[in-house]
Short mmCIF file of N, CA and C in Angstrom, two decimals:
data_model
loop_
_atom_site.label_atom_id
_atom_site.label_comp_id
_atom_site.label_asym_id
_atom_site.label_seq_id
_atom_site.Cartn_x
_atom_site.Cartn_y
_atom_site.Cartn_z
N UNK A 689 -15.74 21.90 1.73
CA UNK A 689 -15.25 21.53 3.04
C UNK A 689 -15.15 22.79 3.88
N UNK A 690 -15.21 22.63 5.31
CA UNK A 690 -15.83 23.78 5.80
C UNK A 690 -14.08 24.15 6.55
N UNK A 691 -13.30 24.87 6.87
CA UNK A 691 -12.45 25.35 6.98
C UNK A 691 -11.96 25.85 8.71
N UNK A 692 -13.40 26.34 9.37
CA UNK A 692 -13.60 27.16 9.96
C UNK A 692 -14.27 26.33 11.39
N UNK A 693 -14.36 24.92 11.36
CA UNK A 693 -14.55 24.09 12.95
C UNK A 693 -13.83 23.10 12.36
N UNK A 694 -12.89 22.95 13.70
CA UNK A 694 -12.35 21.27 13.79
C UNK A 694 -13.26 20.20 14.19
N UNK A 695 -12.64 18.93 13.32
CA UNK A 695 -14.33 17.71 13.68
C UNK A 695 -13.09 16.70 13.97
N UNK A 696 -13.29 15.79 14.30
CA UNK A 696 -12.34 14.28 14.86
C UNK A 696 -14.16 13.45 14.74
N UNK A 697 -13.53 12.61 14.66
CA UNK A 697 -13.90 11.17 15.17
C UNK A 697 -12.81 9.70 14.93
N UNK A 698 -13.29 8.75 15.66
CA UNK A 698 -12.95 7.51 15.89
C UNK A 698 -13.17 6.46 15.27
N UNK A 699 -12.06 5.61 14.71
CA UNK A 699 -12.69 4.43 14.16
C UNK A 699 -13.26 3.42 14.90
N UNK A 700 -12.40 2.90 16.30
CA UNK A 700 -13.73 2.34 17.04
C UNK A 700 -15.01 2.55 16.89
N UNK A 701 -15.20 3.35 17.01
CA UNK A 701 -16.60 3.84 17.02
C UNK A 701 -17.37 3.86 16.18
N UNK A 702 -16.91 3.35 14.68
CA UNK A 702 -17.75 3.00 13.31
C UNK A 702 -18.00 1.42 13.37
N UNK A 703 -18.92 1.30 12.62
CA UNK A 703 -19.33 -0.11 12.37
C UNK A 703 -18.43 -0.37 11.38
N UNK A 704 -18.03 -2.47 12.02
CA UNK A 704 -17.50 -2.81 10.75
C UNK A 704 -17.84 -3.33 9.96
N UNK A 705 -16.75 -3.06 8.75
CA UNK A 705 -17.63 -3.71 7.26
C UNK A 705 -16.66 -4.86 7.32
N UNK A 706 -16.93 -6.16 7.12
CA UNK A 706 -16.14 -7.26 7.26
C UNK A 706 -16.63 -8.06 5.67
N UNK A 707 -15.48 -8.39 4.91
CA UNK A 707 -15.40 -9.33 4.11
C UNK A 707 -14.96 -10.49 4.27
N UNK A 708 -15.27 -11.47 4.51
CA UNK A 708 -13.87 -12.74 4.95
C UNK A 708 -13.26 -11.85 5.83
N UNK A 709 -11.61 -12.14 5.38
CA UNK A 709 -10.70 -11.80 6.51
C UNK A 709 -10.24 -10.54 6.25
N UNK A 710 -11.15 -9.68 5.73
CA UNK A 710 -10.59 -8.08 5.73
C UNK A 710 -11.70 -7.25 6.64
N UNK A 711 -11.49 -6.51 7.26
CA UNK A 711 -12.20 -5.64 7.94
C UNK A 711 -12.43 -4.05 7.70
N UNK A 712 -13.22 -3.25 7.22
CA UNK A 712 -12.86 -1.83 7.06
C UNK A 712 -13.95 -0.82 8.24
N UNK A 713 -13.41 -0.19 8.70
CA UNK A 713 -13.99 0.87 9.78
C UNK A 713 -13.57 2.43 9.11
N UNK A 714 -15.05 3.26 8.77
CA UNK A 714 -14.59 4.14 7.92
C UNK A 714 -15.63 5.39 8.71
N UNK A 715 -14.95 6.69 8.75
CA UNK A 715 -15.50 7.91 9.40
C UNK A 715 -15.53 8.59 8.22
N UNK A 716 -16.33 9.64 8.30
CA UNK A 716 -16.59 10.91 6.94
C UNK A 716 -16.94 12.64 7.99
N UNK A 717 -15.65 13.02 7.41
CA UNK A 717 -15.58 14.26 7.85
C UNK A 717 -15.28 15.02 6.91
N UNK A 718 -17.04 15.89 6.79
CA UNK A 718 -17.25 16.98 5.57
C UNK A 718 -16.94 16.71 4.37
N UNK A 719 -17.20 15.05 3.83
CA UNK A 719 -17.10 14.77 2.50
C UNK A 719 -16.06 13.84 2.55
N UNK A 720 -15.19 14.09 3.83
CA UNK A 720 -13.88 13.48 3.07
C UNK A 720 -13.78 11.95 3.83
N UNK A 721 -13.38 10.79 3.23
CA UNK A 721 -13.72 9.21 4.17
C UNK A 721 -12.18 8.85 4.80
N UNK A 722 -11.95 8.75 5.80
CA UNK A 722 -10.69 7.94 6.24
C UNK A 722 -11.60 6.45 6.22
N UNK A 723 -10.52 5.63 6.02
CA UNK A 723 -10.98 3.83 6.06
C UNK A 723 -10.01 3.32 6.49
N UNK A 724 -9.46 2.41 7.79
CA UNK A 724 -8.61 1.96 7.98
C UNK A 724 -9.18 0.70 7.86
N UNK A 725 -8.16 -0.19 7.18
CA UNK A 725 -8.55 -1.52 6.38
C UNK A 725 -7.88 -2.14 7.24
N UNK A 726 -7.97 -3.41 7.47
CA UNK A 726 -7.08 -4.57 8.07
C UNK A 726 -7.59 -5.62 7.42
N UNK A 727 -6.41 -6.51 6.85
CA UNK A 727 -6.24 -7.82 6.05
C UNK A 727 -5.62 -8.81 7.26
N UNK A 728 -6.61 -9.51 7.75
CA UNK A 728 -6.19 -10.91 8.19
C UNK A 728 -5.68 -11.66 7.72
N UNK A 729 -3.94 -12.41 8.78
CA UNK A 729 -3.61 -13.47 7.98
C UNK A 729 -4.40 -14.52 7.12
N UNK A 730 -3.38 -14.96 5.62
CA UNK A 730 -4.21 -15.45 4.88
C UNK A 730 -5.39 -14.83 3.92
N UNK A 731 -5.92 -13.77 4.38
CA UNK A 731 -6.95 -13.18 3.69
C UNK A 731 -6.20 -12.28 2.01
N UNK A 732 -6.88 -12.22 1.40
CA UNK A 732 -6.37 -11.59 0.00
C UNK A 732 -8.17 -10.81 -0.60
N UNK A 733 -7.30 -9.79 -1.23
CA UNK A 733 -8.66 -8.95 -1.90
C UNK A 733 -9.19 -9.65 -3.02
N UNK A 734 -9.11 -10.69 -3.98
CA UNK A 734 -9.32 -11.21 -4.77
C UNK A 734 -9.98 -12.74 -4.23
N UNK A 735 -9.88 -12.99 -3.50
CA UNK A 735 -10.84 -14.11 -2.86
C UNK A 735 -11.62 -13.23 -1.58
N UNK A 736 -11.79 -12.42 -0.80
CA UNK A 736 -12.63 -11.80 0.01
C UNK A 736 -13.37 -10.90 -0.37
N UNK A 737 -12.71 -9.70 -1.14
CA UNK A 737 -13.54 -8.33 -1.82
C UNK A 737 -14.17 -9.11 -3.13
N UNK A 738 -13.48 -9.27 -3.61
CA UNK A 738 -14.26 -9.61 -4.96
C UNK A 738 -15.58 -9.83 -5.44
N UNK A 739 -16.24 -11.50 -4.27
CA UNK A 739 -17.47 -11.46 -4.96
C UNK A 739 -18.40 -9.93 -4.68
N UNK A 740 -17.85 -9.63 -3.43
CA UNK A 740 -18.80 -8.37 -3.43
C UNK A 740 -18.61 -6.73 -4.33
N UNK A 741 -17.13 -6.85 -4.76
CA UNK A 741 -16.94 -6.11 -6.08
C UNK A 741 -17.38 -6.29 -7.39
N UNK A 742 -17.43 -7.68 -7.80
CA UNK A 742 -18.01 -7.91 -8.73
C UNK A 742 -16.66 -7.95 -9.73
N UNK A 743 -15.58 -8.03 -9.83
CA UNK A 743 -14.17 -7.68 -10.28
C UNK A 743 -13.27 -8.14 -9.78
N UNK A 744 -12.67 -9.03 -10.69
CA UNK A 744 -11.36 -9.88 -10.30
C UNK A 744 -10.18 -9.61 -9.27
N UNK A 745 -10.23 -8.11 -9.86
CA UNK A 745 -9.28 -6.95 -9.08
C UNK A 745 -9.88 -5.70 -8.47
N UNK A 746 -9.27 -4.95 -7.86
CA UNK A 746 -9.67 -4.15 -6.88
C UNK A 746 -9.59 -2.69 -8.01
N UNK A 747 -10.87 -2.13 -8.81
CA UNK A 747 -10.81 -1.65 -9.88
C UNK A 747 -9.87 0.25 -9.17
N UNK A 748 -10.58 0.07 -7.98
CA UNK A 748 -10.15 2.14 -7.09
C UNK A 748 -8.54 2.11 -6.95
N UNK A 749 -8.19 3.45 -7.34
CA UNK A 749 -7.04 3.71 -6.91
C UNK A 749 -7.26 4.19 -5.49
N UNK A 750 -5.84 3.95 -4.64
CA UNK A 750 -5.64 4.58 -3.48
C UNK A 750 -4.76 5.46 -2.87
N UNK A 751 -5.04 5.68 -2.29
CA UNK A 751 -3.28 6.94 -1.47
C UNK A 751 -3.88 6.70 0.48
N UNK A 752 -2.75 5.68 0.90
CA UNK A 752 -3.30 5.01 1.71
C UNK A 752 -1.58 5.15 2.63
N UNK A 753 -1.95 5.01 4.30
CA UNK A 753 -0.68 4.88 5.06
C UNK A 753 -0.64 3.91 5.76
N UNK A 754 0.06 2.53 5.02
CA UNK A 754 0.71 1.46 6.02
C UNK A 754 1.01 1.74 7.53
N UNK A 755 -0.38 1.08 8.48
CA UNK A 755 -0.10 1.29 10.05
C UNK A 755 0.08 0.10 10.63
N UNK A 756 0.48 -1.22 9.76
CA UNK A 756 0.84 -2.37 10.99
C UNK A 756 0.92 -3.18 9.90
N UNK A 757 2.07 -4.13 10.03
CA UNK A 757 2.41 -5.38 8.95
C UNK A 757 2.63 -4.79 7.43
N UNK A 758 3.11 -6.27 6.55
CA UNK A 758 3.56 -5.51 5.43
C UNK A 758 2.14 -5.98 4.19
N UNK A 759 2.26 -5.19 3.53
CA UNK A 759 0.76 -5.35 2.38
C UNK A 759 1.71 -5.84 0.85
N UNK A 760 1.30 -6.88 0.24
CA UNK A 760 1.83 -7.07 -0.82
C UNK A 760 0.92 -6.86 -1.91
N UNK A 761 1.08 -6.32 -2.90
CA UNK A 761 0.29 -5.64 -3.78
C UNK A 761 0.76 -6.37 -5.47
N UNK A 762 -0.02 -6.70 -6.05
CA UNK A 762 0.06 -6.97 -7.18
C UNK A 762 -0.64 -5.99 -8.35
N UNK A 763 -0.14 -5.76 -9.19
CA UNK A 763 -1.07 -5.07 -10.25
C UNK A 763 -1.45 -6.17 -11.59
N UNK A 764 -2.40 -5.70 -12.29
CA UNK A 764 -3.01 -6.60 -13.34
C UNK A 764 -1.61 -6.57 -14.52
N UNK A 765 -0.69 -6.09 -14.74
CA UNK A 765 0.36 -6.27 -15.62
C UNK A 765 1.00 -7.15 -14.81
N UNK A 766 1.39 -7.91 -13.61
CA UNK A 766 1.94 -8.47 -12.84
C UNK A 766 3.23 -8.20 -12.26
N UNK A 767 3.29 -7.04 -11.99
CA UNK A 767 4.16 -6.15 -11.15
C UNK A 767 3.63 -6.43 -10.09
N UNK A 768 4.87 -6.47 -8.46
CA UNK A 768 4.31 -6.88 -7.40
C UNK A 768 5.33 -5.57 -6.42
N UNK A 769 4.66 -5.70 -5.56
CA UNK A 769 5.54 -4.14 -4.67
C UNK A 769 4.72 -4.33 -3.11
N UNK A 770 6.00 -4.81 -1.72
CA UNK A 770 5.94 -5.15 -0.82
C UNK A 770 5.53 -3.51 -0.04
N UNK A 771 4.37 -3.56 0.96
CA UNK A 771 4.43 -2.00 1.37
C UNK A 771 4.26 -2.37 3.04
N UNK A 772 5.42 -1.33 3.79
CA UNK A 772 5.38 -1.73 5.28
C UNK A 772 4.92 -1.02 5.71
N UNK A 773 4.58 -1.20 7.34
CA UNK A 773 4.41 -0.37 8.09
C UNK A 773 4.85 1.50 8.02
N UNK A 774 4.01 2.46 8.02
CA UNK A 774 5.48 3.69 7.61
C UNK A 774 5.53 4.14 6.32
N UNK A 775 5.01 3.43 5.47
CA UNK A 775 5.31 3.94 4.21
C UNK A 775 3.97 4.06 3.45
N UNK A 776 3.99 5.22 2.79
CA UNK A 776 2.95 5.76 2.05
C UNK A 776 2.84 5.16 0.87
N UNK A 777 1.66 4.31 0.69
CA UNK A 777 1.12 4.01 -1.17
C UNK A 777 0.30 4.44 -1.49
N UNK A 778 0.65 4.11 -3.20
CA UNK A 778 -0.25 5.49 -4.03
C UNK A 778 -0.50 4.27 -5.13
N UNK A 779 -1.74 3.69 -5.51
CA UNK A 779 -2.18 2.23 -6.30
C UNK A 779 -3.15 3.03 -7.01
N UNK A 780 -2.84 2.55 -8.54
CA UNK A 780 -4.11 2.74 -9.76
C UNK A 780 -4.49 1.90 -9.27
N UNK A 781 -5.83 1.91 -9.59
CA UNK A 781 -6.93 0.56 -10.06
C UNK A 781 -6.33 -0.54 -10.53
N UNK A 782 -6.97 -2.29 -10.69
CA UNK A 782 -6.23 -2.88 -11.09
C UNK A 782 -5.00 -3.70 -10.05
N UNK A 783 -5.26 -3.79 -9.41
CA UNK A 783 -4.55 -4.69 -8.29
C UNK A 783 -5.10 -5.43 -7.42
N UNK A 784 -4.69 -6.54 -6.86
CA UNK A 784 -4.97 -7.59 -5.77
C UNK A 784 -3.86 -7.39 -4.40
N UNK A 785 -4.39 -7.90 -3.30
CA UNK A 785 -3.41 -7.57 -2.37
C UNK A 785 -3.81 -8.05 -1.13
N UNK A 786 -2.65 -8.79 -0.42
CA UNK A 786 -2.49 -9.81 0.94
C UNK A 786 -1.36 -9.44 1.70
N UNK A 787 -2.01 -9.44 3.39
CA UNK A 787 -0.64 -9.52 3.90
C UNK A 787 0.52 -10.30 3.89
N UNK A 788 2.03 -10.26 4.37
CA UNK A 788 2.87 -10.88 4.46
C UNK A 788 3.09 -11.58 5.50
N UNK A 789 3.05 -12.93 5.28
CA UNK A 789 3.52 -13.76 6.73
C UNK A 789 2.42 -13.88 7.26
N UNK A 790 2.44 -14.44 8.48
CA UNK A 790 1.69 -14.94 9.41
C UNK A 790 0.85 -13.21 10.78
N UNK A 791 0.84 -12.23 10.06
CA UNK A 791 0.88 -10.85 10.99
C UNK A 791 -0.08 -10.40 10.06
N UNK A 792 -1.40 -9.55 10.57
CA UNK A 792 -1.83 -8.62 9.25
C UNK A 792 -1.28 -7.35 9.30
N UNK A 793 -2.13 -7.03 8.14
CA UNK A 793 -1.72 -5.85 7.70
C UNK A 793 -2.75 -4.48 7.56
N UNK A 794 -2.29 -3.62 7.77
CA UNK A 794 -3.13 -2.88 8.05
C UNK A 794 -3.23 -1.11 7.63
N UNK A 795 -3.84 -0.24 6.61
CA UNK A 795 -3.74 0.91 6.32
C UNK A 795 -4.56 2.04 6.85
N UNK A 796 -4.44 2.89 6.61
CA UNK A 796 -5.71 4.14 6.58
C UNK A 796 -5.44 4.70 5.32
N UNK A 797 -6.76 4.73 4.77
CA UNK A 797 -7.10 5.38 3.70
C UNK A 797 -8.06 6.66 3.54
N UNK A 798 -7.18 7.63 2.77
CA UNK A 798 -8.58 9.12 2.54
C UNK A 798 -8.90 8.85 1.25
N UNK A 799 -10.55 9.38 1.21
CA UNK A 799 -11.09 8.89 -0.33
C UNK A 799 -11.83 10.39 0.10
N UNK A 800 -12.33 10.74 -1.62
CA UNK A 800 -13.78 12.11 -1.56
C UNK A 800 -14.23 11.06 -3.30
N UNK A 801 -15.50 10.55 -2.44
CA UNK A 801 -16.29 10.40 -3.65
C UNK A 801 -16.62 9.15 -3.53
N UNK A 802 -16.50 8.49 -5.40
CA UNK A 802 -17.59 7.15 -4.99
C UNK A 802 -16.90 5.65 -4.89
N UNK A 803 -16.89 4.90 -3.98
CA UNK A 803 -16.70 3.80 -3.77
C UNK A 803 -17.00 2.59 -4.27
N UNK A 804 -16.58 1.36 -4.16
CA UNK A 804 -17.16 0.37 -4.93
C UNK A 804 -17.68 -0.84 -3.84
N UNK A 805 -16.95 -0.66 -2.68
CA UNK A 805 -17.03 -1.76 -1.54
C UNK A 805 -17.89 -2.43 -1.34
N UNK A 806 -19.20 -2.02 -0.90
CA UNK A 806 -20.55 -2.51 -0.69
C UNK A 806 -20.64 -3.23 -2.13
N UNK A 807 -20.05 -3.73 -2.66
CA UNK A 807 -21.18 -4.59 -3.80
C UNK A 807 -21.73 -3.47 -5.61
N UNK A 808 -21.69 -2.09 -4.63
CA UNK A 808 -22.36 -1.31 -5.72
C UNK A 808 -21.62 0.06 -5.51
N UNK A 809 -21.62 0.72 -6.62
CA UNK A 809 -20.81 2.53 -6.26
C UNK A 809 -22.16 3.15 -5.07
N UNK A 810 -21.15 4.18 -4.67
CA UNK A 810 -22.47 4.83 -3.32
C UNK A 810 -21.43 6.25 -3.03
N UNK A 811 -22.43 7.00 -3.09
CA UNK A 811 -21.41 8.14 -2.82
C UNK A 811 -21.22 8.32 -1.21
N UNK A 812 -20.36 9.08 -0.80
CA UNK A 812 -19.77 8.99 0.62
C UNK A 812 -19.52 10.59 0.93
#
């Protein structure tokens, strides 16, 4: 990563990747991916991501910042953990997850490396 120029960009300005009722808009600056996700009411990662994961559950860990509505998160041991607006999560692999209520929900996520989203790993 280069140290020595500042870069920005916009998520408007990315194409979206739409599953059902999740949406992801993702920028890559010098390796590194922000993804801000939004889960439409009703929508869940286990009926939208899935067929195109190929995996029941959402196999990537994340370190992601709640920016609108609350995200309910399940893990494959069946532990469940409500995440709001404001608050920072940190998810192994191994979880499903829908907004709360009738409002979505919505994160930004930083990733360096390989993804599973598209259907297939792809480096970024």
């Amino acid at each position: 990563m280069s140290s020595s120029v500042m870069r920005k960009a916009a998520f408007d300005g990315a194409a979206e990747d739409r599953h059902g009722g999740v949406a992801k808009r993702a920028v890559t600056l010098d390796g590194i991916t922000a993804t801000r996700v939004r889960y439409d009411p009703g929508s869940r990662w286990s009926i939208d991501m899935a067929p195109d994961a190929g995996t029941p559950t959402c196999p990537l860990p994340h370190v992601a910042v709640m920016i609108e509505g609350t995200l309910r998160v399940r893990m494959d041991d069946g532990s469940e953990q409500d995440f709001h607006a404001g608050e920072v999560m940190m998810l192994p692999g191994g979880h499903d997850a829908w907004p709360v209520g009738d409002r979505p929900a919505a994160f930004v996520e930083l990733s360096h490396g390989t993804d599973h989203y598209q259907g297939s790993a792809r480096e970024r």
